[in-house]
Tab-separated table of C-alpha atoms in Angstrom:
chain	number	residue	atom	x	y	z
A	1	MET	CA	-95.250	74.374	-222.659
A	2	SER	CA	-96.075	74.910	-226.333
A	3	GLY	CA	-93.980	77.100	-228.587
A	4	ILE	CA	-96.806	79.611	-228.963
A	5	VAL	CA	-97.154	79.972	-225.187
A	6	GLN	CA	-93.409	80.478	-224.909
A	7	LEU	CA	-93.483	83.035	-227.733
A	8	LEU	CA	-96.233	84.998	-226.000
A	9	GLN	CA	-94.287	84.962	-222.740
A	10	LEU	CA	-91.219	86.247	-224.555
A	11	ARG	CA	-93.301	88.995	-226.166
A	12	LYS	CA	-94.398	90.071	-222.705
A	13	GLN	CA	-90.793	90.103	-221.486
A	14	LEU	CA	-89.659	92.037	-224.558
A	15	ASN	CA	-92.383	94.667	-224.248
A	16	ALA	CA	-91.628	95.134	-220.554
A	17	ALA	CA	-87.915	95.544	-221.246
A	18	ILE	CA	-88.571	98.067	-224.021
A	19	ASP	CA	-90.944	100.030	-221.786
A	20	THR	CA	-88.266	100.125	-219.082
A	21	LEU	CA	-85.660	101.347	-221.555
A	22	VAL	CA	-87.937	103.999	-223.061
A	23	ALA	CA	-88.701	105.368	-219.604
A	24	SER	CA	-85.022	105.684	-218.686
A	25	PRO	CA	-82.918	108.818	-219.299
A	26	GLU	CA	-80.543	106.731	-221.411
A	27	GLY	CA	-83.377	105.490	-223.601
A	28	GLU	CA	-84.290	109.029	-224.567
A	29	SER	CA	-80.856	109.424	-226.203
A	30	LEU	CA	-81.149	106.374	-228.470
A	31	PRO	CA	-80.296	107.441	-232.047
A	32	ALA	CA	-82.017	105.882	-235.047
A	33	LEU	CA	-80.268	102.944	-236.711
A	34	ASP	CA	-79.663	104.910	-239.919
A	35	ASP	CA	-78.093	107.819	-238.000
A	36	SER	CA	-74.406	107.903	-238.942
A	37	LEU	CA	-73.622	111.052	-236.977
A	38	SER	CA	-74.661	110.117	-233.438
A	39	ASN	CA	-72.856	107.369	-231.593
A	40	ALA	CA	-74.906	106.062	-228.667
A	41	PRO	CA	-73.306	106.825	-225.300
A	42	PRO	CA	-71.722	103.829	-223.514
A	43	ALA	CA	-74.318	104.119	-220.749
A	44	LEU	CA	-76.995	102.994	-223.207
A	45	MET	CA	-75.505	99.487	-223.305
A	46	THR	CA	-76.155	99.093	-219.593
A	47	ALA	CA	-79.374	101.119	-219.432
A	48	PRO	CA	-82.306	99.452	-217.650
A	49	GLY	CA	-83.979	97.026	-220.026
A	50	ALA	CA	-81.394	97.237	-222.830
A	51	ALA	CA	-79.591	93.965	-222.167
A	52	THR	CA	-82.837	92.140	-221.424
A	53	ALA	CA	-84.481	93.364	-224.631
A	54	SER	CA	-81.490	92.225	-226.694
A	55	ALA	CA	-81.360	88.830	-224.989
A	56	VAL	CA	-85.096	88.221	-225.379
A	57	ALA	CA	-84.885	89.123	-229.072
A	58	GLN	CA	-82.135	86.528	-229.485
A	59	LYS	CA	-84.256	83.901	-227.749
A	60	ILE	CA	-87.208	84.675	-230.024
A	61	MET	CA	-84.935	84.168	-233.036
A	62	ALA	CA	-83.836	80.789	-231.651
A	63	LEU	CA	-87.420	79.726	-230.961
A	64	LEU	CA	-88.565	80.588	-234.478
A	65	ALA	CA	-85.523	79.144	-236.259
A	66	GLY	CA	-85.375	75.830	-234.421
A	67	PRO	CA	-82.908	73.349	-235.977
A	68	HIS	CA	-82.097	75.823	-238.761
A	69	ARG	CA	-80.406	78.121	-236.227
A	70	GLY	CA	-77.339	75.905	-236.176
A	71	PHE	CA	-77.055	76.106	-239.955
A	72	ALA	CA	-77.288	79.892	-239.921
A	73	LEU	CA	-74.651	80.095	-237.197
A	74	SER	CA	-72.387	77.723	-239.124
A	75	LEU	CA	-72.126	80.341	-241.864
A	76	SER	CA	-71.755	83.321	-239.548
A	77	GLY	CA	-67.945	83.167	-239.512
A	78	HIS	CA	-68.062	85.137	-242.748
A	79	VAL	CA	-69.305	88.177	-240.817
A	80	PRO	CA	-66.124	88.825	-238.767
A	81	ALA	CA	-64.046	88.124	-241.876
A	82	CYS	CA	-66.001	90.822	-243.707
A	83	LEU	CA	-65.599	93.197	-240.766
A	84	VAL	CA	-61.814	92.976	-241.062
A	85	ALA	CA	-62.017	93.376	-244.840
A	86	ALA	CA	-64.163	96.504	-244.484
A	87	ILE	CA	-61.819	97.938	-241.847
A	88	ASN	CA	-58.734	97.279	-243.980
A	89	ALA	CA	-60.530	98.736	-247.007
A	90	HIS	CA	-61.220	101.936	-244.990
A	91	ALA	CA	-64.826	101.679	-246.159
A	92	ALA	CA	-66.426	103.682	-243.342
A	93	GLU	CA	-63.896	106.502	-243.700
A	94	ALA	CA	-64.223	106.562	-247.502
A	95	ILE	CA	-68.002	106.857	-247.273
A	96	ARG	CA	-67.790	109.589	-244.641
A	97	GLU	CA	-65.413	111.619	-246.799
A	98	GLY	CA	-66.907	110.927	-250.208
A	99	GLU	CA	-70.681	111.116	-249.920
A	100	VAL	CA	-72.360	114.385	-250.870
A	101	GLU	CA	-74.192	114.557	-247.554
A	102	PRO	CA	-74.466	112.204	-244.562
A	103	GLY	CA	-76.632	109.241	-245.450
A	104	ALA	CA	-76.495	109.776	-249.215
A	105	GLY	CA	-74.082	106.902	-249.718
A	106	LEU	CA	-71.155	106.366	-252.081
A	107	PRO	CA	-70.762	104.015	-255.066
A	108	VAL	CA	-68.635	101.012	-254.207
A	109	SER	CA	-66.340	101.868	-257.120
A	110	GLU	CA	-65.404	105.043	-255.223
A	111	ILE	CA	-65.164	103.316	-251.846
A	112	ALA	CA	-62.719	100.772	-253.286
A	113	LYS	CA	-60.274	103.547	-254.237
A	114	ALA	CA	-59.358	103.905	-250.552
A	115	SER	CA	-57.413	100.628	-250.775
A	116	THR	CA	-56.314	97.962	-253.245
A	117	ILE	CA	-59.477	95.864	-252.931
A	118	ASP	CA	-61.533	94.836	-255.973
A	119	SER	CA	-64.757	96.846	-256.089
A	120	GLY	CA	-66.921	93.873	-257.033
A	121	LYS	CA	-65.676	91.830	-254.091
A	122	LEU	CA	-65.974	94.802	-251.756
A	123	ALA	CA	-69.626	95.200	-252.763
A	124	ARG	CA	-70.321	91.635	-251.656
A	125	VAL	CA	-68.450	92.164	-248.393
A	126	LEU	CA	-70.428	95.313	-247.604
A	127	ARG	CA	-73.680	93.666	-248.662
A	128	LEU	CA	-73.298	90.874	-246.103
A	129	LEU	CA	-72.498	93.433	-243.428
A	130	ALA	CA	-75.508	95.528	-244.471
A	131	ALA	CA	-77.674	92.406	-244.174
A	132	ASN	CA	-76.489	92.346	-240.560
A	133	TYR	CA	-77.302	96.064	-240.097
A	134	ILE	CA	-73.697	97.246	-240.458
A	135	PHE	CA	-73.768	99.766	-243.360
A	136	VAL	CA	-76.829	100.403	-245.538
A	137	GLU	CA	-77.148	99.606	-249.237
A	138	LYS	CA	-79.118	102.640	-250.434
A	139	LYS	CA	-79.453	101.254	-253.951
A	140	PRO	CA	-77.515	98.566	-255.826
A	141	GLY	CA	-73.805	99.196	-255.335
A	142	VAL	CA	-74.239	102.377	-253.266
A	143	PHE	CA	-73.461	102.098	-249.559
A	144	ALA	CA	-73.929	104.504	-246.663
A	145	ASN	CA	-72.827	104.444	-243.058
A	146	ASN	CA	-75.253	103.849	-240.224
A	147	ARG	CA	-74.962	103.824	-236.447
A	148	CYS	CA	-73.357	100.374	-236.493
A	149	SER	CA	-70.844	100.981	-239.292
A	150	ILE	CA	-69.464	104.143	-237.698
A	151	GLY	CA	-67.977	101.745	-235.181
A	152	LEU	CA	-65.556	100.799	-237.984
A	153	ASP	CA	-64.471	104.411	-238.523
A	154	THR	CA	-61.095	105.386	-237.024
A	155	GLY	CA	-61.955	109.067	-237.425
A	156	LYS	CA	-58.941	109.586	-239.676
A	157	THR	CA	-58.802	110.668	-243.298
A	158	VAL	CA	-58.255	108.082	-245.990
A	159	ASN	CA	-55.030	109.850	-246.898
A	160	GLU	CA	-53.715	109.440	-243.341
A	161	LEU	CA	-54.586	105.752	-243.344
A	162	GLN	CA	-52.890	105.156	-246.690
A	163	ARG	CA	-49.701	107.016	-245.748
A	164	ARG	CA	-48.993	105.089	-242.523
A	165	PRO	CA	-50.614	101.626	-242.684
A	166	VAL	CA	-48.691	100.439	-239.618
A	167	ASP	CA	-50.139	103.297	-237.540
A	168	VAL	CA	-53.787	103.250	-238.617
A	169	TYR	CA	-54.953	102.973	-234.993
A	170	LYS	CA	-52.467	105.442	-233.529
A	171	GLY	CA	-54.195	108.302	-231.728
A	172	THR	CA	-57.624	106.608	-231.806
A	173	ASN	CA	-59.709	105.294	-228.917
A	174	GLY	CA	-58.776	101.766	-229.991
A	175	HIS	CA	-62.320	100.552	-230.609
A	176	VAL	CA	-61.682	99.665	-234.257
A	177	ALA	CA	-58.393	98.010	-233.278
A	178	LEU	CA	-60.209	95.787	-230.785
A	179	MET	CA	-62.809	94.802	-233.355
A	180	ALA	CA	-60.138	94.013	-235.950
A	181	HIS	CA	-58.077	92.004	-233.452
A	182	CYS	CA	-61.035	89.876	-232.375
A	183	ALA	CA	-62.345	89.446	-235.902
A	184	GLU	CA	-58.983	88.528	-237.451
A	185	ASP	CA	-56.785	86.907	-234.797
A	186	GLY	CA	-59.782	85.398	-233.040
A	187	LEU	CA	-61.323	84.070	-236.246
A	188	LYS	CA	-58.061	82.493	-237.386
A	189	ALA	CA	-57.742	80.812	-233.993
A	190	THR	CA	-61.348	79.616	-233.969
A	191	ALA	CA	-60.909	78.039	-237.393
A	192	PHE	CA	-58.557	75.529	-235.742
A	193	LEU	CA	-60.507	75.067	-232.497
A	194	THR	CA	-61.869	71.632	-233.409
A	195	ASP	CA	-58.437	70.461	-234.609
A	196	ALA	CA	-56.894	71.388	-231.258
A	197	LEU	CA	-59.757	69.882	-229.247
A	198	PHE	CA	-59.386	66.451	-230.854
A	199	ASP	CA	-55.687	66.262	-231.709
A	200	LYS	CA	-53.968	63.674	-229.468
A	201	GLU	CA	-51.117	66.063	-228.665
A	202	THR	CA	-53.228	69.097	-227.778
A	203	ALA	CA	-56.629	67.737	-226.685
A	204	HIS	CA	-55.820	67.662	-222.956
A	205	SER	CA	-53.064	70.278	-222.942
A	206	TYR	CA	-53.410	73.767	-221.479
A	207	LYS	CA	-50.007	74.965	-222.616
A	208	PRO	CA	-50.085	78.285	-224.523
A	209	GLU	CA	-48.152	76.749	-227.412
A	210	HIS	CA	-50.991	74.249	-227.892
A	211	ALA	CA	-53.683	76.911	-228.285
A	212	PRO	CA	-55.643	76.654	-231.544
A	213	VAL	CA	-54.112	79.941	-232.724
A	214	SER	CA	-50.726	78.210	-232.926
A	215	HIS	CA	-52.080	76.230	-235.875
A	216	ALA	CA	-52.689	79.538	-237.651
A	217	TYR	CA	-49.513	81.394	-236.653
A	218	ASP	CA	-47.143	78.442	-235.974
A	219	ARG	CA	-46.409	79.832	-232.498
A	220	PRO	CA	-48.176	81.327	-229.453
A	221	ILE	CA	-49.860	84.595	-230.295
A	222	PHE	CA	-47.639	86.849	-228.160
A	223	ASP	CA	-44.552	85.364	-229.838
A	224	PHE	CA	-46.202	86.084	-233.187
A	225	PHE	CA	-46.850	89.698	-232.192
A	226	ALA	CA	-43.232	90.123	-231.062
A	227	ALA	CA	-41.706	88.674	-234.248
A	228	PRO	CA	-39.958	91.066	-236.681
A	229	GLY	CA	-42.305	92.256	-239.401
A	230	ASN	CA	-45.407	91.987	-237.226
A	231	GLU	CA	-45.248	95.465	-235.737
A	232	ALA	CA	-48.695	96.338	-237.089
A	233	TYR	CA	-50.234	93.365	-235.260
A	234	LEU	CA	-48.467	94.303	-232.032
A	235	LYS	CA	-49.571	97.937	-232.253
A	236	ARG	CA	-53.129	96.905	-233.049
A	237	PHE	CA	-53.215	94.576	-230.047
A	238	GLY	CA	-51.889	97.301	-227.752
A	239	MET	CA	-54.612	99.709	-228.863
A	240	ALA	CA	-57.211	96.937	-228.631
A	241	MET	CA	-56.372	96.384	-224.971
A	242	TYR	CA	-56.527	100.137	-224.391
A	243	ALA	CA	-60.052	100.159	-225.849
A	244	ILE	CA	-61.421	97.579	-223.427
A	245	ASN	CA	-61.343	100.144	-220.645
A	246	SER	CA	-63.802	102.452	-222.388
A	247	ILE	CA	-65.934	99.835	-224.142
A	248	MET	CA	-66.590	97.982	-220.892
A	249	GLN	CA	-66.925	101.266	-218.960
A	250	GLY	CA	-63.778	100.529	-217.024
A	251	GLU	CA	-63.492	104.031	-215.573
A	252	ALA	CA	-66.959	103.940	-214.036
A	253	THR	CA	-66.446	100.454	-212.637
A	254	LEU	CA	-63.019	101.293	-211.225
A	255	ALA	CA	-64.620	104.206	-209.412
A	256	THR	CA	-67.314	102.100	-207.746
A	257	GLY	CA	-65.516	98.844	-206.943
A	258	TYR	CA	-62.363	98.544	-204.856
A	259	PRO	CA	-61.831	101.823	-202.907
A	260	PHE	CA	-58.614	103.061	-204.522
A	261	GLN	CA	-59.290	106.544	-203.163
A	262	ASP	CA	-58.825	105.231	-199.611
A	263	LEU	CA	-55.206	104.213	-200.183
A	264	ALA	CA	-52.616	106.402	-198.451
A	265	PRO	CA	-50.945	109.289	-200.333
A	266	GLY	CA	-48.017	107.999	-202.361
A	267	ALA	CA	-49.164	104.382	-202.091
A	268	LYS	CA	-47.677	102.417	-204.960
A	269	ILE	CA	-49.892	100.477	-207.345
A	270	VAL	CA	-48.067	98.012	-209.587
A	271	ASP	CA	-50.087	97.535	-212.775
A	272	VAL	CA	-48.861	94.029	-213.657
A	273	GLY	CA	-49.263	93.128	-217.319
A	274	GLY	CA	-50.724	96.598	-217.710
A	275	GLY	CA	-50.086	97.020	-221.435
A	276	VAL	CA	-49.715	100.690	-222.304
A	277	GLY	CA	-51.192	101.619	-218.917
A	278	SER	CA	-54.836	102.349	-219.693
A	279	VAL	CA	-55.994	101.278	-216.226
A	280	SER	CA	-53.333	103.377	-214.520
A	281	LEU	CA	-54.363	106.360	-216.645
A	282	THR	CA	-57.899	105.977	-215.340
A	283	LEU	CA	-56.869	105.417	-211.726
A	284	ARG	CA	-54.559	108.419	-211.830
A	285	ARG	CA	-57.563	110.619	-212.613
A	286	LEU	CA	-59.652	108.982	-209.892
A	287	ALA	CA	-56.915	108.952	-207.254
A	288	PRO	CA	-54.152	111.434	-208.192
A	289	HIS	CA	-52.471	110.987	-204.800
A	290	LEU	CA	-51.229	107.501	-205.767
A	291	SER	CA	-48.093	106.440	-207.642
A	292	PHE	CA	-47.992	103.807	-210.356
A	293	VAL	CA	-45.599	101.309	-211.913
A	294	VAL	CA	-46.844	99.992	-215.254
A	295	GLN	CA	-45.228	96.665	-216.135
A	296	ASP	CA	-45.365	94.754	-219.401
A	297	ARG	CA	-43.163	93.194	-222.068
A	298	SER	CA	-40.316	95.352	-223.311
A	299	GLU	CA	-41.761	95.783	-226.798
A	300	VAL	CA	-44.941	97.273	-225.284
A	301	ILE	CA	-43.241	99.420	-222.642
A	302	GLU	CA	-40.550	100.754	-224.969
A	303	GLN	CA	-42.417	101.033	-228.280
A	304	GLN	CA	-46.012	101.908	-227.371
A	305	ALA	CA	-46.577	103.030	-223.789
A	306	PRO	CA	-44.415	106.202	-223.837
A	307	GLN	CA	-46.375	107.622	-226.751
A	308	VAL	CA	-49.722	106.996	-225.013
A	309	TRP	CA	-48.571	108.720	-221.811
A	310	GLN	CA	-46.968	111.625	-223.676
A	311	GLU	CA	-50.285	112.230	-225.422
A	312	ARG	CA	-52.609	111.772	-222.437
A	313	ALA	CA	-50.615	112.615	-219.288
A	314	PRO	CA	-47.108	113.898	-220.103
A	315	ASP	CA	-46.574	115.278	-216.595
A	316	ALA	CA	-46.898	111.808	-215.051
A	317	LEU	CA	-43.641	110.550	-216.539
A	318	GLU	CA	-41.878	113.849	-215.911
A	319	ASN	CA	-42.701	114.038	-212.191
A	320	GLY	CA	-42.148	110.329	-211.583
A	321	SER	CA	-45.650	109.553	-210.352
A	322	VAL	CA	-45.811	106.958	-213.124
A	323	VAL	CA	-42.946	104.623	-214.017
A	324	LEU	CA	-42.968	102.436	-217.126
A	325	GLN	CA	-41.078	99.230	-216.370
A	326	ALA	CA	-40.263	96.379	-218.745
A	327	HIS	CA	-40.882	93.158	-216.839
A	328	ASP	CA	-41.652	89.498	-217.543
A	329	PHE	CA	-44.292	88.616	-214.959
A	330	PHE	CA	-43.095	85.011	-214.814
A	331	SER	CA	-39.829	86.234	-213.289
A	332	PRO	CA	-39.242	87.525	-209.720
A	333	GLN	CA	-41.138	90.742	-209.008
A	334	PRO	CA	-38.683	93.669	-208.614
A	335	VAL	CA	-41.072	95.966	-206.696
A	336	LYS	CA	-40.965	95.067	-203.004
A	337	ASP	CA	-42.938	97.984	-201.519
A	338	ALA	CA	-46.218	97.736	-203.418
A	339	ALA	CA	-49.418	98.704	-201.664
A	340	LEU	CA	-51.362	96.889	-204.360
A	341	PHE	CA	-50.554	94.498	-207.179
A	342	LEU	CA	-53.254	95.126	-209.795
A	343	LEU	CA	-53.933	92.645	-212.594
A	344	ARG	CA	-56.771	93.658	-214.887
A	345	LEU	CA	-57.784	90.984	-217.447
A	346	VAL	CA	-54.434	89.234	-217.040
A	347	ILE	CA	-55.166	85.939	-215.319
A	348	HIS	CA	-57.927	85.050	-217.775
A	349	ASP	CA	-55.198	85.019	-220.442
A	350	TRP	CA	-53.560	81.982	-218.845
A	351	ALA	CA	-54.295	78.395	-217.847
A	352	ASP	CA	-53.923	77.466	-214.181
A	353	GLU	CA	-50.242	76.498	-214.134
A	354	GLU	CA	-49.149	79.679	-215.891
A	355	ALA	CA	-51.490	81.766	-213.718
A	356	LEU	CA	-49.876	80.286	-210.612
A	357	ALA	CA	-46.458	81.145	-212.033
A	358	ILE	CA	-47.620	84.774	-212.330
A	359	LEU	CA	-49.210	85.025	-208.882
A	360	ARG	CA	-46.512	83.287	-206.816
A	361	PRO	CA	-43.721	85.839	-207.473
A	362	LEU	CA	-46.151	88.561	-206.399
A	363	ALA	CA	-46.799	86.780	-203.105
A	364	GLU	CA	-43.043	86.442	-202.581
A	365	ALA	CA	-42.566	90.190	-203.144
A	366	ALA	CA	-45.554	91.209	-201.012
A	367	THR	CA	-45.470	92.538	-197.467
A	368	SER	CA	-48.110	91.745	-194.877
A	369	GLU	CA	-49.877	94.979	-195.903
A	370	THR	CA	-49.761	94.411	-199.664
A	371	ARG	CA	-52.995	93.578	-201.418
A	372	LEU	CA	-53.581	91.710	-204.672
A	373	LEU	CA	-56.508	92.820	-206.836
A	374	LEU	CA	-57.679	90.724	-209.769
A	375	VAL	CA	-60.040	92.676	-212.019
A	376	GLU	CA	-61.920	90.232	-214.206
A	377	GLN	CA	-65.227	89.718	-215.951
A	378	ALA	CA	-68.015	88.020	-214.010
A	379	TYR	CA	-68.517	84.480	-215.242
A	380	GLU	CA	-71.114	81.995	-214.027
A	381	PRO	CA	-72.715	78.794	-215.366
A	382	LEU	CA	-75.896	79.329	-217.363
A	383	GLN	CA	-79.193	79.360	-215.495
A	384	PRO	CA	-82.244	77.413	-216.764
A	385	ASP	CA	-85.408	78.881	-218.289
A	386	PRO	CA	-87.246	81.217	-218.006
A	387	LEU	CA	-84.136	83.384	-217.828
A	388	VAL	CA	-82.638	84.784	-221.007
A	389	HIS	CA	-78.925	84.672	-221.605
A	390	ASN	CA	-76.187	87.165	-222.374
A	391	SER	CA	-73.722	85.208	-224.498
A	392	MET	CA	-70.846	87.710	-224.222
A	393	PRO	CA	-69.046	86.117	-221.226
A	394	TYR	CA	-69.122	82.752	-222.981
A	395	LEU	CA	-67.890	84.224	-226.265
A	396	VAL	CA	-64.973	85.783	-224.382
A	397	ASP	CA	-64.300	82.452	-222.668
A	398	LEU	CA	-64.035	80.690	-226.038
A	399	GLU	CA	-61.854	83.528	-227.336
A	400	MET	CA	-59.500	82.805	-224.434
A	401	MET	CA	-59.500	79.101	-225.268
A	402	ALA	CA	-58.890	79.591	-228.985
A	403	VAL	CA	-56.270	82.324	-228.770
A	404	LEU	CA	-54.480	81.532	-225.499
A	405	ASN	CA	-55.602	78.075	-224.288
A	406	ALA	CA	-56.875	79.951	-221.241
A	407	GLN	CA	-60.287	80.606	-219.698
A	408	GLU	CA	-62.712	82.834	-217.855
A	409	ARG	CA	-63.267	81.731	-214.243
A	410	THR	CA	-65.943	81.838	-211.576
A	411	ARG	CA	-65.368	83.557	-208.233
A	412	GLU	CA	-64.730	80.186	-206.600
A	413	GLN	CA	-62.107	79.301	-209.205
A	414	TYR	CA	-60.241	82.592	-208.685
A	415	VAL	CA	-60.273	82.154	-204.907
A	416	GLU	CA	-58.915	78.610	-205.144
A	417	LEU	CA	-56.287	79.593	-207.721
A	418	ALA	CA	-55.018	82.483	-205.593
A	419	LYS	CA	-54.935	80.252	-202.511
A	420	ARG	CA	-52.608	77.834	-204.307
A	421	ALA	CA	-50.324	80.792	-205.100
A	422	GLY	CA	-50.042	82.005	-201.497
A	423	TRP	CA	-52.935	84.469	-201.264
A	424	THR	CA	-56.005	84.590	-199.014
A	425	HIS	CA	-59.317	85.965	-200.257
A	426	VAL	CA	-60.427	89.142	-198.475
A	427	LYS	CA	-63.442	90.391	-200.405
A	428	THR	CA	-65.141	90.364	-203.792
A	429	TRP	CA	-66.083	93.894	-204.799
A	430	VAL	CA	-68.972	94.292	-207.266
A	431	PRO	CA	-68.637	97.578	-209.198
A	432	MET	CA	-71.894	99.304	-210.052
A	433	LEU	CA	-73.128	101.065	-213.160
A	434	GLY	CA	-75.825	103.343	-211.880
A	435	ASP	CA	-78.070	101.198	-209.707
A	436	ALA	CA	-77.154	97.926	-211.398
A	437	PRO	CA	-74.204	95.572	-210.867
A	438	SER	CA	-71.681	95.739	-213.698
A	439	GLY	CA	-70.139	92.781	-215.482
A	440	TRP	CA	-66.855	93.313	-213.624
A	441	ARG	CA	-65.604	91.791	-210.386
A	442	HIS	CA	-62.725	93.009	-208.200
A	443	TYR	CA	-61.246	90.086	-206.258
A	444	GLU	CA	-59.157	91.307	-203.302
A	445	PHE	CA	-56.528	89.111	-201.606
A	446	LYS	CA	-53.858	89.435	-198.921
A	447	LYS	CA	-50.676	87.451	-198.440
A	448	ALA	CA	-51.368	84.127	-196.736
């Protein structure tokens, strides 16, 4: 097949996907790119045709660029670095506060006053982002927000951000925290990926201490977060994990996957490695008749989780329907009467041996009626042409490798892993978003 024939086929696919999106209710709500006031609803990301249109556009770019695509990608690491710089400079908030009217823009000399950054360097940072459709350069040195850059806006005032730098993400939805975590911690880890892949000591190791990020932070990332003086990193990570639930439409997919509502009144769900408890917050709204135990490291449970629950569901802690419990999930499980052990995006943080060390204590604490539910992202090998690809699962997989020496897994890999830990596969639930399967999978197991 010639390149022109392939290009024409891709045009046909792209037009069909756009037509599908335009005809959908979600498509009607699509704001313009230069609209800095309207954030597209999460449903738009999974609207019919949206993912296909984006993927086809990427394939067209690859077809037209050819060998030069690798060169362009080799320089693209500067983009996440500039994202973190813009976030730390409070650029989106400064523009929102300072411009005369939405879309008018603000001189970079004024934007730079929100932090200690040099205005000339900030201009170059924002210019690269604007070249990637994040911010708009209205005229030389004057930048405005657009629909992409408002994703960098915490919603706070510049004064608030300057007064409490360690709490810049406190009280937010965590979306900016997640972006900053991936763009900073992930980028630092990725910078050492090749070193770790070819170093004799680490090349064939799956130990967390041999993850590429250890080259950047001189220790595994969770040890770095827990170290004195790194409270801002720890708080950012906690809010980043909270954000995943909304960004990936966790509430909708929890409602349509495993039938939590069918569990008996008072049934106890143990949210293992649950962070601040974002999943339990969602499940409590969906199934208020259940009780929850949120388990995580002491620094998360004692320093972050209480504040989240006091803000979002203060009655839960008061009436005892939710218990926050500091627990190392490599140690024996203290809860012996769980109806369900729930691990959402936990096992993908660990290589096989560590994952087995997490799952085995749960099997030992389980009764014959207890169920194990692993909530993870769907991950499958790439399919050949003429299909177009969504690179996100593979980006997340490499993030796991670089930051944690871990991995995403296929259904078959999860089933085999759980079997080795004393669990038998019962069913794989596929949550839906509207009429389409979501990117989540709920893997249900019982004690072997």
